Amino acid sequence: MLDNLKESCGVFGVYAPGEDVSRITFFGIFALQHRGQESAGIATADGGKLNLHTRMGLVSQVFEEDDLERLKGHIAIGHTRYSTTGSSRIINAQPILVKGPWGPMALAHNGNIVNAMELRADLERQGAEFQTTTDSEAIAWMIAFAPGKTWQERLRYAMARIKGAYSLTILTPDTLIGVRDPLGVRPLCFGRLNGGWVIASETCALEHLGAQVERDVRPGEVLIIDSQGLQTFNGATSERRAGCVFELIYFARPDSRIDGNLVYQSRETMGARLAIEHPVEADIVTGIPDSAVAAGLGYARQANIPYSQVLTKNRYVGRTFIQPDQRLRDLGVRLKFNTLPEIIKGKRVVLVDDSIVRGTTTPHIVSILRKAGAAEVHMRVCAPPIRWSCHFGVDMATRSELIAAQKSVEEIRVKIGADSLGYLSVDGLAASVGGDDKTTFCNACFTGRYPIPVQLELDKFALETV
Ligand code: AMP
């Protein structure tokens, strides 16, 4: 895994009178750190006013004890962000604060919507004063300006107009709101904590807090939590679902459950299917840590070849330390992975990874294994060839940068220097995650079949992805 590509964001929310909600949120977004390492923020409400603290950096760097003390109240939301290189600015950190006719509101967004430009033009005419170029701000103003007497009416109005991927936590002076878009692209779940409620991108965040996981927020569902308790309703409907299959392949933590899939098990099954689709004579199987370890184990078990963890990752080499220029990016792989020549020497190795995107990481890892004496290196990949860019929240690079949009599988094999290369098929992937791509998942990055129409040139004018 390399730092030139970006992860999705993490969102969190808690409603818990009498509890230290800023600290709960700190630990919640700390558990979602893998979803975004560029900036972090928390907003709290005490029934009257909103407090906000955002800063660039990792969650543990962003908040001092004093900051958490200042963030008073009984409701809080939090966000961890990872964005495109050009937008690595504090102004784009979330939660975002806006003020509409119904009062102030803070919002945290994970996803990417496809009609932000249109919405923005309309909202500016209505008087919204945009501070950033993010699509998240367009969502915030859309909700803040939505007509209606209740949050239910306003959210239905806004959700009918916002198109794309949005898992949201929203804070008003006295209410916590959770929203998942009708396609269900990004994950969102909720649970109970000490008589209160928590909402998070992934179940791992709830479990670290000792919360009792209730269930996933359903596609199109809205949760409203206030002094009356929890109320849920359907804010918008869609004929299909489009859960991002890349969450299961790479993004989410293996211990999270998304829409009924334990991520670890999905990855193990992908690995086992890879072994059926692309068998090879070999001595050891290894998965590239951390995201491909479960898939490597699945491959090894199915193929009946021993698994050896011959790559070790330095977990502390984060984006913070590596600037996006090619020389440092190359060094990044060296700094990130080390290997075990004593175990590898003379062996035929099956190397399992979750994905090849630009094709920067793989040649380096193949070469590290060869230098350590591997007799053969057979690359196996859980994600089918990635040929289309994502418009729903994964900053996957533009089409021109995607190696599989430019080269055939054989050309990629030559470029990465492997003895053989096998990708999981689109059908094999769908079967691994228990769904069919037409009704359950979004797999547009492999097929170009987007769940809703997108402007393919959006890349050029992109609003920033979160
Ligand atoms: P690349 O070097 O461009 O082919 O990137 C592939 C590697 O990056 C794989 O090892 C993945 O684990 C990791 N990866 C895949 N997608 C992303 C993403 N959107 N952000 C960060 N890393 C990613």
CSV table of N, CA, C and O in Angstrom, one decimal, residues 248 251 253 273-274 287 304 454:
chain,number,residue,atom,x,y,z
A,248,LEU,N,-14.7,-3.5,0.9
A,248,LEU,CA,-14.4,-4.9,1.3
A,248,LEU,C,-13.0,-5.3,0.9
A,248,LEU,O,-12.3,-6.1,1.6
A,251,PHE,N,-10.4,-0.8,1.8
A,251,PHE,CA,-10.5,0.3,2.7
A,251,PHE,C,-10.8,-0.1,4.2
A,251,PHE,O,-10.1,0.4,5.1
A,253,ARG,N,-11.5,-1.8,7.8
A,253,ARG,CA,-10.7,-2.7,8.6
A,253,ARG,C,-11.3,-4.1,8.6
A,253,ARG,O,-12.5,-4.3,8.5
A,273,ARG,N,-10.9,-17.8,-3.8
A,273,ARG,CA,-11.3,-17.9,-5.2
A,273,ARG,C,-10.2,-17.6,-6.2
A,273,ARG,O,-10.1,-18.1,-7.3
A,274,LEU,N,-9.3,-16.7,-5.8
A,274,LEU,CA,-8.1,-16.4,-6.6
A,274,LEU,C,-7.3,-17.7,-6.8
A,274,LEU,O,-6.8,-18.0,-7.9
A,287,GLY,N,0.8,-12.5,1.9
A,287,GLY,CA,-0.1,-11.4,1.6
A,287,GLY,C,0.6,-10.1,1.9
A,287,GLY,O,1.4,-10.0,2.9
A,304,ASN,N,-3.5,-25.2,-0.6
A,304,ASN,CA,-2.8,-26.1,0.3
A,304,ASN,C,-1.3,-25.9,0.1
A,304,ASN,O,-0.5,-26.8,0.0
A,454,VAL,N,-22.6,9.5,-14.4
A,454,VAL,CA,-21.6,10.5,-14.0
A,454,VAL,C,-21.1,11.2,-15.2
A,454,VAL,O,-21.1,10.6,-16.3
